[in-house]
PDB file of C-alpha atoms in Angstrom:
ATOM      1  CA  MET G1133      -0.352   0.038  -0.418  1.00  0.00           C
ATOM      2  CA  ASP G1134       1.485   3.237  -0.665  1.00  0.00           C
ATOM      3  CA  GLU G1135       1.976   5.880   1.481  1.00  0.00           C
ATOM      4  CA  ARG G1136      -0.080   8.881   1.474  1.00  0.00           C
ATOM      5  CA  LYS G1137       1.100  11.898  -0.207  1.00  0.00           C
ATOM      6  CA  LYS G1138       2.233  14.767   1.998  1.00  0.00           C
ATOM      7  CA  ARG G1139      -0.722  17.620   1.727  1.00  0.00           C
ATOM      8  CA  VAL G1140       0.489  21.234   1.502  1.00  0.00           C
ATOM      9  CA  LEU G1141      -1.857  24.379   1.575  1.00  0.00           C
ATOM     10  CA  ILE G1142      -0.987  26.799   0.052  1.00  0.00           C
ATOM     11  CA  THR G1143      -2.140  30.913   0.529  1.00  0.00           C
ATOM     12  CA  GLY G1144      -2.169  33.737  -1.849  1.00  0.00           C
ATOM     13  CA  ALA G1145      -2.161  31.368  -5.037  1.00  0.00           C
ATOM     14  CA  GLY G1146      -3.140  34.665  -6.795  1.00  0.00           C
ATOM     15  CA  GLY G1147      -0.514  36.735  -5.661  1.00  0.00           C
ATOM     16  CA  GLN G1148       3.088  36.554  -7.158  1.00  0.00           C
ATOM     17  CA  LEU G1149       5.081  33.945  -4.901  1.00  0.00           C
ATOM     18  CA  GLY G1150       1.877  32.338  -4.877  1.00  0.00           C
ATOM     19  CA  SER G1151       1.843  31.894  -8.346  1.00  0.00           C
ATOM     20  CA  GLU G1152       5.578  31.084  -8.645  1.00  0.00           C
ATOM     21  CA  LEU G1153       5.264  27.379  -6.223  1.00  0.00           C
ATOM     22  CA  LYS G1154       2.285  27.124  -8.522  1.00  0.00           C
ATOM     23  CA  ASP G1155       4.445  26.641 -11.801  1.00  0.00           C
ATOM     24  CA  ILE G1156       7.039  24.496  -9.346  1.00  0.00           C
ATOM     25  CA  TRP G1157       4.468  22.711  -8.278  1.00  0.00           C
ATOM     26  CA  GLU G1158       2.059  21.747 -10.192  1.00  0.00           C
ATOM     27  CA  SER G1159       3.312  19.077 -11.528  1.00  0.00           C
ATOM     28  CA  ASP G1160       4.879  17.330  -8.829  1.00  0.00           C
ATOM     29  CA  GLU G1161       2.828  14.634  -8.374  1.00  0.00           C
ATOM     30  CA  SER G1162       4.797  13.611  -5.476  1.00  0.00           C
ATOM     31  CA  PHE G1163       3.217  15.809  -3.041  1.00  0.00           C
ATOM     32  CA  ASP G1164      -0.787  16.838  -3.100  1.00  0.00           C
ATOM     33  CA  VAL G1165      -0.867  20.358  -2.602  1.00  0.00           C
ATOM     34  CA  ILE G1166      -4.067  22.644  -2.986  1.00  0.00           C
ATOM     35  CA  PHE G1167      -3.575  26.078  -3.852  1.00  0.00           C
ATOM     36  CA  VAL G1168      -6.274  28.618  -2.433  1.00  0.00           C
ATOM     37  CA  ASN G1169      -7.013  32.379  -3.260  1.00  0.00           C
ATOM     38  CA  ARG G1170      -9.136  35.003  -1.492  1.00  0.00           C
ATOM     39  CA  GLU G1171     -12.110  33.546  -3.181  1.00  0.00           C
ATOM     40  CA  THR G1172     -11.758  30.343  -1.763  1.00  0.00           C
ATOM     41  CA  LEU G1173     -10.724  30.733   1.383  1.00  0.00           C
ATOM     42  CA  PRO G1174     -11.028  34.056   2.570  1.00  0.00           C
ATOM     43  CA  LEU G1175      -9.058  35.604   4.824  1.00  0.00           C
ATOM     44  CA  ASP G1176     -11.603  38.544   6.134  1.00  0.00           C
ATOM     45  CA  GLU G1177     -14.169  35.523   7.314  1.00  0.00           C
ATOM     46  CA  LEU G1178     -12.269  35.388  10.651  1.00  0.00           C
ATOM     47  CA  ASP G1179     -14.970  33.436  12.009  1.00  0.00           C
ATOM     48  CA  LEU G1180     -14.840  30.704   9.024  1.00  0.00           C
ATOM     49  CA  LEU G1181     -10.871  30.739   8.810  1.00  0.00           C
ATOM     50  CA  TYR G1182      -9.507  27.915  11.143  1.00  0.00           C
ATOM     51  CA  LYS G1183     -12.335  25.457  10.451  1.00  0.00           C
ATOM     52  CA  ARG G1184     -11.731  25.694   6.457  1.00  0.00           C
ATOM     53  CA  VAL G1185      -8.075  25.450   6.871  1.00  0.00           C
ATOM     54  CA  LEU G1186      -8.657  22.562   9.260  1.00  0.00           C
ATOM     55  CA  SER G1187     -10.662  21.172   6.760  1.00  0.00           C
ATOM     56  CA  HIS G1188      -7.801  20.837   4.242  1.00  0.00           C
ATOM     57  CA  LYS G1189      -5.656  18.146   6.708  1.00  0.00           C
ATOM     58  CA  ALA G1190      -2.348  19.555   5.352  1.00  0.00           C
ATOM     59  CA  ASP G1191       0.499  18.354   6.318  1.00  0.00           C
ATOM     60  CA  TYR G1192       2.538  21.838   5.668  1.00  0.00           C
ATOM     61  CA  ILE G1193       1.152  25.369   5.239  1.00  0.00           C
ATOM     62  CA  ILE G1194       3.018  27.597   3.495  1.00  0.00           C
ATOM     63  CA  HIS G1195       0.879  31.664   3.683  1.00  0.00           C
ATOM     64  CA  ALA G1196       2.298  33.196   1.265  1.00  0.00           C
ATOM     65  CA  ALA G1197      -1.503  35.462   1.428  1.00  0.00           C
ATOM     66  CA  ALA G1198      -0.884  39.362   2.580  1.00  0.00           C
ATOM     67  CA  TYR G1199      -3.074  42.586   2.489  1.00  0.00           C
ATOM     68  CA  THR G1200       0.118  44.025   0.502  1.00  0.00           C
ATOM     69  CA  ALA G1201      -1.078  47.447  -0.335  1.00  0.00           C
ATOM     70  CA  VAL G1202       1.282  49.684   1.677  1.00  0.00           C
ATOM     71  CA  ASP G1203       0.312  53.185   1.120  1.00  0.00           C
ATOM     72  CA  LYS G1204      -3.261  51.902   1.223  1.00  0.00           C
ATOM     73  CA  ALA G1205      -2.775  50.183   4.283  1.00  0.00           C
ATOM     74  CA  GLU G1206      -2.055  53.950   5.914  1.00  0.00           C
ATOM     75  CA  SER G1207      -6.351  54.190   5.800  1.00  0.00           C
ATOM     76  CA  GLU G1208      -6.935  50.844   6.261  1.00  0.00           C
ATOM     77  CA  PRO G1209      -5.223  49.715   9.310  1.00  0.00           C
ATOM     78  CA  GLN G1210      -7.779  47.600  10.489  1.00  0.00           C
ATOM     79  CA  GLN G1211      -8.375  45.517   7.548  1.00  0.00           C
ATOM     80  CA  ALA G1212      -4.308  45.091   7.090  1.00  0.00           C
ATOM     81  CA  ASP G1213      -4.604  44.185  10.546  1.00  0.00           C
ATOM     82  CA  LEU G1214      -7.131  41.511  10.291  1.00  0.00           C
ATOM     83  CA  ILE G1215      -5.797  40.080   7.065  1.00  0.00           C
ATOM     84  CA  ASN G1216      -2.024  40.095   7.955  1.00  0.00           C
ATOM     85  CA  HIS G1217      -2.591  39.656  11.709  1.00  0.00           C
ATOM     86  CA  LEU G1218      -5.438  38.330  12.846  1.00  0.00           C
ATOM     87  CA  ALA G1219      -6.318  35.517  10.021  1.00  0.00           C
ATOM     88  CA  SER G1220      -2.847  34.420   9.914  1.00  0.00           C
ATOM     89  CA  ILE G1221      -3.729  33.996  13.715  1.00  0.00           C
ATOM     90  CA  GLU G1222      -6.312  31.440  13.073  1.00  0.00           C
ATOM     91  CA  ILE G1223      -4.247  29.510  10.217  1.00  0.00           C
ATOM     92  CA  ALA G1224      -1.399  29.220  13.454  1.00  0.00           C
ATOM     93  CA  LYS G1225      -4.356  27.678  15.266  1.00  0.00           C
ATOM     94  CA  ALA G1226      -5.564  25.244  12.281  1.00  0.00           C
ATOM     95  CA  ALA G1227      -1.820  24.373  11.498  1.00  0.00           C
ATOM     96  CA  LYS G1228      -0.971  23.306  15.540  1.00  0.00           C
ATOM     97  CA  ASP G1229      -4.385  21.806  15.965  1.00  0.00           C
ATOM     98  CA  GLY G1230      -3.620  19.987  13.071  1.00  0.00           C
ATOM     99  CA  ASN G1231      -0.316  19.053  13.549  1.00  0.00           C
ATOM    100  CA  ALA G1232       0.993  20.921  10.327  1.00  0.00           C
ATOM    101  CA  LYS G1233       4.259  22.254   9.799  1.00  0.00           C
ATOM    102  CA  LEU G1234       3.291  26.212   8.896  1.00  0.00           C
ATOM    103  CA  ILE G1235       5.670  28.449   6.761  1.00  0.00           C
ATOM    104  CA  PHE G1236       4.763  32.493   7.222  1.00  0.00           C
ATOM    105  CA  ILE G1237       6.150  35.260   4.662  1.00  0.00           C
ATOM    106  CA  SER G1238       6.925  38.336   6.142  1.00  0.00           C
ATOM    107  CA  THR G1239       8.483  41.471   5.416  1.00  0.00           C
ATOM    108  CA  ASP G1240      11.840  44.118   5.667  1.00  0.00           C
ATOM    109  CA  TYR G1241       8.868  46.145   6.661  1.00  0.00           C
ATOM    110  CA  VAL G1242       9.145  45.248  10.471  1.00  0.00           C
ATOM    111  CA  PHE G1243      12.368  46.899  10.650  1.00  0.00           C
ATOM    112  CA  GLN G1244      12.660  50.764  11.565  1.00  0.00           C
ATOM    113  CA  GLY G1245      15.853  50.780   8.641  1.00  0.00           C
ATOM    114  CA  ASP G1246      18.712  53.091  10.431  1.00  0.00           C
ATOM    115  CA  SER G1247      20.266  50.382  10.605  1.00  0.00           C
ATOM    116  CA  ALA G1248      24.124  50.835   8.580  1.00  0.00           C
ATOM    117  CA  ASN G1249      24.644  46.256   8.319  1.00  0.00           C
ATOM    118  CA  PRO G1250      22.736  43.840   6.894  1.00  0.00           C
ATOM    119  CA  LEU G1251      20.005  43.019   9.585  1.00  0.00           C
ATOM    120  CA  SER G1252      19.768  39.518  11.513  1.00  0.00           C
ATOM    121  CA  GLU G1253      17.291  37.760  12.242  1.00  0.00           C
ATOM    122  CA  ASP G1254      17.576  39.382  15.843  1.00  0.00           C
ATOM    123  CA  SER G1255      17.919  42.696  14.453  1.00  0.00           C
ATOM    124  CA  THR G1256      15.828  44.979  16.847  1.00  0.00           C
ATOM    125  CA  THR G1257      12.093  45.591  14.796  1.00  0.00           C
ATOM    126  CA  ASN G1258      10.277  49.107  14.723  1.00  0.00           C
ATOM    127  CA  PRO G1259       8.067  48.836  11.709  1.00  0.00           C
ATOM    128  CA  ILE G1260       7.302  52.482  11.084  1.00  0.00           C
ATOM    129  CA  ASN G1261       4.208  51.736   8.811  1.00  0.00           C
ATOM    130  CA  VAL G1262       1.163  50.261   9.275  1.00  0.00           C
ATOM    131  CA  TYR G1263       1.650  47.278   7.165  1.00  0.00           C
ATOM    132  CA  GLY G1264       4.688  46.680   8.652  1.00  0.00           C
ATOM    133  CA  GLN G1265       3.108  46.888  11.964  1.00  0.00           C
ATOM    134  CA  SER G1266       0.842  43.913  11.102  1.00  0.00           C
ATOM    135  CA  LYS G1267       2.768  41.894   9.757  1.00  0.00           C
ATOM    136  CA  LEU G1268       4.933  42.166  13.385  1.00  0.00           C
ATOM    137  CA  ALA G1269       1.980  41.490  15.469  1.00  0.00           C
ATOM    138  CA  ALA G1270       1.346  38.016  12.837  1.00  0.00           C
ATOM    139  CA  GLU G1271       4.820  36.902  13.213  1.00  0.00           C
ATOM    140  CA  LEU G1272       4.659  37.690  17.201  1.00  0.00           C
ATOM    141  CA  GLY G1273       1.035  35.776  17.370  1.00  0.00           C
ATOM    142  CA  ILE G1274       2.650  33.149  15.384  1.00  0.00           C
ATOM    143  CA  GLN G1275       5.347  32.275  17.714  1.00  0.00           C
ATOM    144  CA  THR G1276       3.253  32.216  20.846  1.00  0.00           C
ATOM    145  CA  ILE G1277       0.986  29.467  19.296  1.00  0.00           C
ATOM    146  CA  LEU G1278       3.072  27.366  17.213  1.00  0.00           C
ATOM    147  CA  PRO G1279       6.825  28.116  18.461  1.00  0.00           C
ATOM    148  CA  GLN G1280       8.321  25.677  15.874  1.00  0.00           C
ATOM    149  CA  ALA G1281       6.695  27.773  12.875  1.00  0.00           C
ATOM    150  CA  ILE G1282       9.434  28.877  10.212  1.00  0.00           C
ATOM    151  CA  ILE G1283       8.630  33.050   9.256  1.00  0.00           C
ATOM    152  CA  ILE G1284      10.699  34.131   6.341  1.00  0.00           C
ATOM    153  CA  ARG G1285      11.189  37.766   6.061  1.00  0.00           C
ATOM    154  CA  THR G1286      11.454  38.502   2.432  1.00  0.00           C
ATOM    155  CA  SER G1287      11.995  42.243   0.759  1.00  0.00           C
ATOM    156  CA  TRP G1288      11.575  44.211  -2.886  1.00  0.00           C
ATOM    157  CA  VAL G1289       9.731  41.224  -4.424  1.00  0.00           C
ATOM    158  CA  TYR G1290       9.099  40.571  -8.136  1.00  0.00           C
ATOM    159  CA  SER G1291       7.804  38.409 -10.280  1.00  0.00           C
ATOM    160  CA  ILE G1292       6.374  37.575 -13.985  1.00  0.00           C
ATOM    161  CA  TYR G1293       3.284  37.719 -12.105  1.00  0.00           C
ATOM    162  CA  GLY G1294       1.193  40.114 -10.548  1.00  0.00           C
ATOM    163  CA  LYS G1295       1.976  43.946 -10.245  1.00  0.00           C
ATOM    164  CA  ASN G1296       5.849  44.747  -8.908  1.00  0.00           C
ATOM    165  CA  PHE G1297       8.400  47.403  -9.217  1.00  0.00           C
ATOM    166  CA  VAL G1298      10.174  45.741 -12.138  1.00  0.00           C
ATOM    167  CA  LYS G1299       6.648  45.926 -14.554  1.00  0.00           C
ATOM    168  CA  THR G1300       6.107  49.408 -13.926  1.00  0.00           C
ATOM    169  CA  MET G1301       9.282  50.929 -14.272  1.00  0.00           C
ATOM    170  CA  ILE G1302       9.324  48.862 -17.779  1.00  0.00           C
ATOM    171  CA  GLN G1303       5.967  50.124 -18.547  1.00  0.00           C
ATOM    172  CA  LEU G1304       6.910  53.886 -17.801  1.00  0.00           C
ATOM    173  CA  MET G1305       9.849  53.562 -19.244  1.00  0.00           C
ATOM    174  CA  LYS G1306       8.301  52.710 -22.824  1.00  0.00           C
ATOM    175  CA  THR G1307       6.098  55.725 -22.455  1.00  0.00           C
ATOM    176  CA  LYS G1308       8.120  58.397 -20.952  1.00  0.00           C
ATOM    177  CA  ASP G1309      11.205  60.041 -22.045  1.00  0.00           C
ATOM    178  CA  GLU G1310      12.053  60.778 -18.265  1.00  0.00           C
ATOM    179  CA  ILE G1311      11.086  59.308 -14.909  1.00  0.00           C
ATOM    180  CA  GLN G1312      11.983  59.645 -10.992  1.00  0.00           C
ATOM    181  CA  VAL G1313      13.466  56.854  -9.038  1.00  0.00           C
ATOM    182  CA  VAL G1314      14.236  57.069  -5.144  1.00  0.00           C
ATOM    183  CA  ALA G1315      17.875  56.564  -4.670  1.00  0.00           C
ATOM    184  CA  ASP G1316      18.557  56.753  -1.090  1.00  0.00           C
ATOM    185  CA  GLN G1317      16.485  53.622  -0.226  1.00  0.00           C
ATOM    186  CA  GLU G1318      19.164  50.357   0.191  1.00  0.00           C
ATOM    187  CA  GLY G1319      18.104  47.333  -0.362  1.00  0.00           C
ATOM    188  CA  SER G1320      17.940  43.693  -2.323  1.00  0.00           C
ATOM    189  CA  PRO G1321      15.363  42.549  -4.283  1.00  0.00           C
ATOM    190  CA  THR G1322      13.752  39.352  -3.909  1.00  0.00           C
ATOM    191  CA  TYR G1323      12.460  37.331  -7.280  1.00  0.00           C
ATOM    192  CA  ALA G1324       9.800  35.508  -6.016  1.00  0.00           C
ATOM    193  CA  LEU G1325      10.814  32.961  -8.211  1.00  0.00           C
ATOM    194  CA  ASP G1326      13.730  32.333  -6.199  1.00  0.00           C
ATOM    195  CA  LEU G1327      11.568  32.343  -2.991  1.00  0.00           C
ATOM    196  CA  ALA G1328       9.309  29.689  -4.088  1.00  0.00           C
ATOM    197  CA  GLU G1329      12.554  27.376  -4.836  1.00  0.00           C
ATOM    198  CA  ALA G1330      14.026  28.220  -1.141  1.00  0.00           C
ATOM    199  CA  ILE G1331      10.478  27.388   0.366  1.00  0.00           C
ATOM    200  CA  LYS G1332      10.408  23.951  -1.334  1.00  0.00           C
ATOM    201  CA  ASN G1333      13.471  22.651  -0.986  1.00  0.00           C
ATOM    202  CA  ILE G1334      12.726  23.484   2.762  1.00  0.00           C
ATOM    203  CA  ILE G1335       9.798  21.159   2.342  1.00  0.00           C
ATOM    204  CA  VAL G1336      11.010  18.678   0.253  1.00  0.00           C
ATOM    205  CA  SER G1337      14.712  18.659   2.391  1.00  0.00           C
ATOM    206  CA  GLU G1338      12.429  17.106   5.475  1.00  0.00           C
ATOM    207  CA  LEU G1339      14.702  19.174   7.719  1.00  0.00           C
ATOM    208  CA  TRP G1340      13.128  21.465   9.861  1.00  0.00           C
ATOM    209  CA  VAL G1341      13.833  23.904  12.128  1.00  0.00           C
ATOM    210  CA  GLY G1342      11.774  26.958  13.678  1.00  0.00           C
ATOM    211  CA  GLY G1343      12.209  29.925  13.564  1.00  0.00           C
ATOM    212  CA  ILE G1344      12.800  33.141  11.854  1.00  0.00           C
ATOM    213  CA  TYR G1345      15.127  33.156   8.981  1.00  0.00           C
ATOM    214  CA  HIS G1346      15.538  36.445   5.858  1.00  0.00           C
ATOM    215  CA  TYR G1347      15.599  35.971   2.586  1.00  0.00           C
ATOM    216  CA  SER G1348      16.496  38.233  -0.645  1.00  0.00           C
ATOM    217  CA  ASN G1349      18.845  37.686  -3.433  1.00  0.00           C
ATOM    218  CA  GLU G1350      22.137  38.414  -2.695  1.00  0.00           C
ATOM    219  CA  GLY G1351      23.739  41.712  -3.364  1.00  0.00           C
ATOM    220  CA  LYS G1352      23.097  45.605  -2.034  1.00  0.00           C
ATOM    221  CA  THR G1353      21.578  47.695  -4.319  1.00  0.00           C
ATOM    222  CA  THR G1354      18.923  51.398  -4.160  1.00  0.00           C
ATOM    223  CA  TRP G1355      15.660  51.767  -6.430  1.00  0.00           C
ATOM    224  CA  TYR G1356      17.548  53.493  -9.032  1.00  0.00           C
ATOM    225  CA  ASN G1357      20.145  51.454  -9.123  1.00  0.00           C
ATOM    226  CA  PHE G1358      17.743  48.225  -9.774  1.00  0.00           C
ATOM    227  CA  ALA G1359      15.885  50.899 -11.618  1.00  0.00           C
ATOM    228  CA  GLU G1360      18.847  51.183 -14.062  1.00  0.00           C
ATOM    229  CA  GLU G1361      19.813  47.379 -14.375  1.00  0.00           C
ATOM    230  CA  ILE G1362      16.209  46.902 -15.213  1.00  0.00           C
ATOM    231  CA  LYS G1363      16.719  49.897 -18.491  1.00  0.00           C
ATOM    232  CA  ARG G1364      20.107  48.260 -19.486  1.00  0.00           C
ATOM    233  CA  LEU G1365      18.775  44.413 -19.166  1.00  0.00           C
ATOM    234  CA  ALA G1366      15.748  45.418 -21.137  1.00  0.00           C
ATOM    235  CA  ASN G1367      16.935  47.356 -23.584  1.00  0.00           C
ATOM    236  CA  LEU G1368      15.547  50.959 -22.651  1.00  0.00           C
ATOM    237  CA  ASN G1369      16.365  54.536 -23.457  1.00  0.00           C
ATOM    238  CA  CYS G1370      14.093  56.700 -20.624  1.00  0.00           C
ATOM    239  CA  GLN G1371      16.095  58.891 -18.852  1.00  0.00           C
ATOM    240  CA  ILE G1372      15.818  57.479 -15.013  1.00  0.00           C
ATOM    241  CA  ASN G1373      16.840  60.970 -12.575  1.00  0.00           C
ATOM    242  CA  PRO G1374      17.838  59.929  -8.878  1.00  0.00           C
ATOM    243  CA  VAL G1375      15.148  61.768  -6.153  1.00  0.00           C
ATOM    244  CA  SER G1376      15.149  61.573  -2.438  1.00  0.00           C
ATOM    245  CA  THR G1377      12.499  59.753  -0.472  1.00  0.00           C
ATOM    246  CA  SER G1378      11.836  63.657   0.745  1.00  0.00           C
ATOM    247  CA  GLU G1379      11.326  64.169  -2.934  1.00  0.00           C
ATOM    248  CA  PHE G1380       8.997  61.491  -3.576  1.00  0.00           C
ATOM    249  CA  PRO G1381       6.284  61.871  -0.683  1.00  0.00           C
ATOM    250  CA  THR G1382       4.196  58.530   0.148  1.00  0.00           C
ATOM    251  CA  ALA G1383       1.411  57.718   2.718  1.00  0.00           C
ATOM    252  CA  ALA G1384       3.312  54.606   3.826  1.00  0.00           C
ATOM    253  CA  LYS G1385       6.817  55.669   4.943  1.00  0.00           C
ATOM    254  CA  ARG G1386       9.490  53.338   3.267  1.00  0.00           C
ATOM    255  CA  PRO G1387      12.488  51.960   5.607  1.00  0.00           C
ATOM    256  CA  ALA G1388      15.847  53.564   4.446  1.00  0.00           C
ATOM    257  CA  PHE G1389      17.822  50.468   4.796  1.00  0.00           C
ATOM    258  CA  SER G1390      16.213  47.245   4.283  1.00  0.00           C
ATOM    259  CA  LEU G1391      19.268  44.710   3.502  1.00  0.00           C
ATOM    260  CA  LEU G1392      18.673  41.713   4.611  1.00  0.00           C
ATOM    261  CA  SER G1393      21.331  39.196   6.053  1.00  0.00           C
ATOM    262  CA  LYS G1394      20.946  35.087   4.493  1.00  0.00           C
ATOM    263  CA  GLU G1395      23.331  33.622   6.529  1.00  0.00           C
ATOM    264  CA  LYS G1396      20.783  31.468   8.695  1.00  0.00           C
ATOM    265  CA  ILE G1397      19.305  30.441   6.164  1.00  0.00           C
ATOM    266  CA  LYS G1398      21.885  29.779   3.923  1.00  0.00           C
ATOM    267  CA  HIS G1399      23.686  28.063   6.839  1.00  0.00           C
ATOM    268  CA  THR G1400      20.665  25.967   8.270  1.00  0.00           C
ATOM    269  CA  PHE G1401      18.838  24.551   4.844  1.00  0.00           C
ATOM    270  CA  LYS G1402      22.375  24.570   2.749  1.00  0.00           C
ATOM    271  CA  LEU G1403      20.549  26.704   0.142  1.00  0.00           C
ATOM    272  CA  ALA G1404      22.288  29.297  -2.848  1.00  0.00           C
ATOM    273  CA  ILE G1405      20.741  32.075  -3.329  1.00  0.00           C
ATOM    274  CA  PRO G1406      21.334  34.045  -6.679  1.00  0.00           C
ATOM    275  CA  ASP G1407      22.459  37.255  -6.905  1.00  0.00           C
ATOM    276  CA  TRP G1408      19.963  39.602  -7.661  1.00  0.00           C
ATOM    277  CA  GLN G1409      21.286  40.918 -11.328  1.00  0.00           C
ATOM    278  CA  LYS G1410      21.428  37.288 -12.317  1.00  0.00           C
ATOM    279  CA  SER G1411      17.975  36.770 -11.339  1.00  0.00           C
ATOM    280  CA  LEU G1412      16.247  39.963 -12.759  1.00  0.00           C
ATOM    281  CA  LYS G1413      18.025  38.671 -15.963  1.00  0.00           C
ATOM    282  CA  GLU G1414      16.491  35.233 -16.052  1.00  0.00           C
ATOM    283  CA  MET G1415      12.833  36.730 -14.987  1.00  0.00           C
ATOM    284  CA  LEU G1416      13.362  39.526 -17.965  1.00  0.00           C
ATOM    285  CA  PHE G1417      14.074  36.428 -20.386  1.00  0.00           C
ATOM    286  CA  LYS G1418      10.649  34.561 -19.195  1.00  0.00           C
ATOM    287  CA  LEU G1419       8.677  37.986 -19.119  1.00  0.00           C
ATOM    288  CA  GLU G1420       9.794  38.300 -22.847  1.00  0.00           C
ATOM    289  CA  ASN G1421       8.792  34.669 -23.280  1.00  0.00           C
ATOM    290  CA  HIS G1422       5.426  34.429 -21.117  1.00  0.00           C
ATOM    291  CA  THR G1423       2.337  34.138 -22.868  1.00  0.00           C
TER     292      THR G1423
END
């Protein structure tokens, strides 16, 4: 008699990371993978969420769904908290009671952004926007309920799917002669496909070490230099002007520095993380050939 396939429940199936997870996992017959989105698992229906998650009888839950409208969250703090924090608590409870291992996706926005060195997992958290506050509240709640959960903080996520900086820049550069991009915020982009592969590798390895981990592509850049590299690789001619954060006000404050140290995740799970330029080149090639 065949051993039952391990069942993986993935939330946020329509998002950037969820879509990449779908690409790499949908054809893998060694797992029973269930993808849910905001229609099939509404995170704002809090009273039903626990039972719905539990009903899937998952061995692993990858909770990638989130309220990600960072600026809008400033005027919708309760909604952001409901989706990012309170819903995540219900999912953690269901994971605990259903004996499932949980991976929760968090953000560099839990940090204030005043560091000069790469941020480690135990660096002091102090979010400066509502979105970051809601994700930090989720982290703390999950760790209380399920200390063995894996929490992965990531930054500057982009993909061939959904809305993101890379696709926005290409669109702007194709339609404008000149654009402005912030040059005084430092960090590292994350190609969602690389993160998806890392998550799958953690689960496939069956080496489970709970705790907080950081993941982004290797290297350091600014949004301005990121845009310049997009321009170079996509062979576009738009003039990009560097501006300061103060010249480009947004509803939500952004951390000036959010470069994540990846040493812990690389060491623990023996992961090789690609450089951000290499991954950007790969993504742009896929985007050009994606139908």
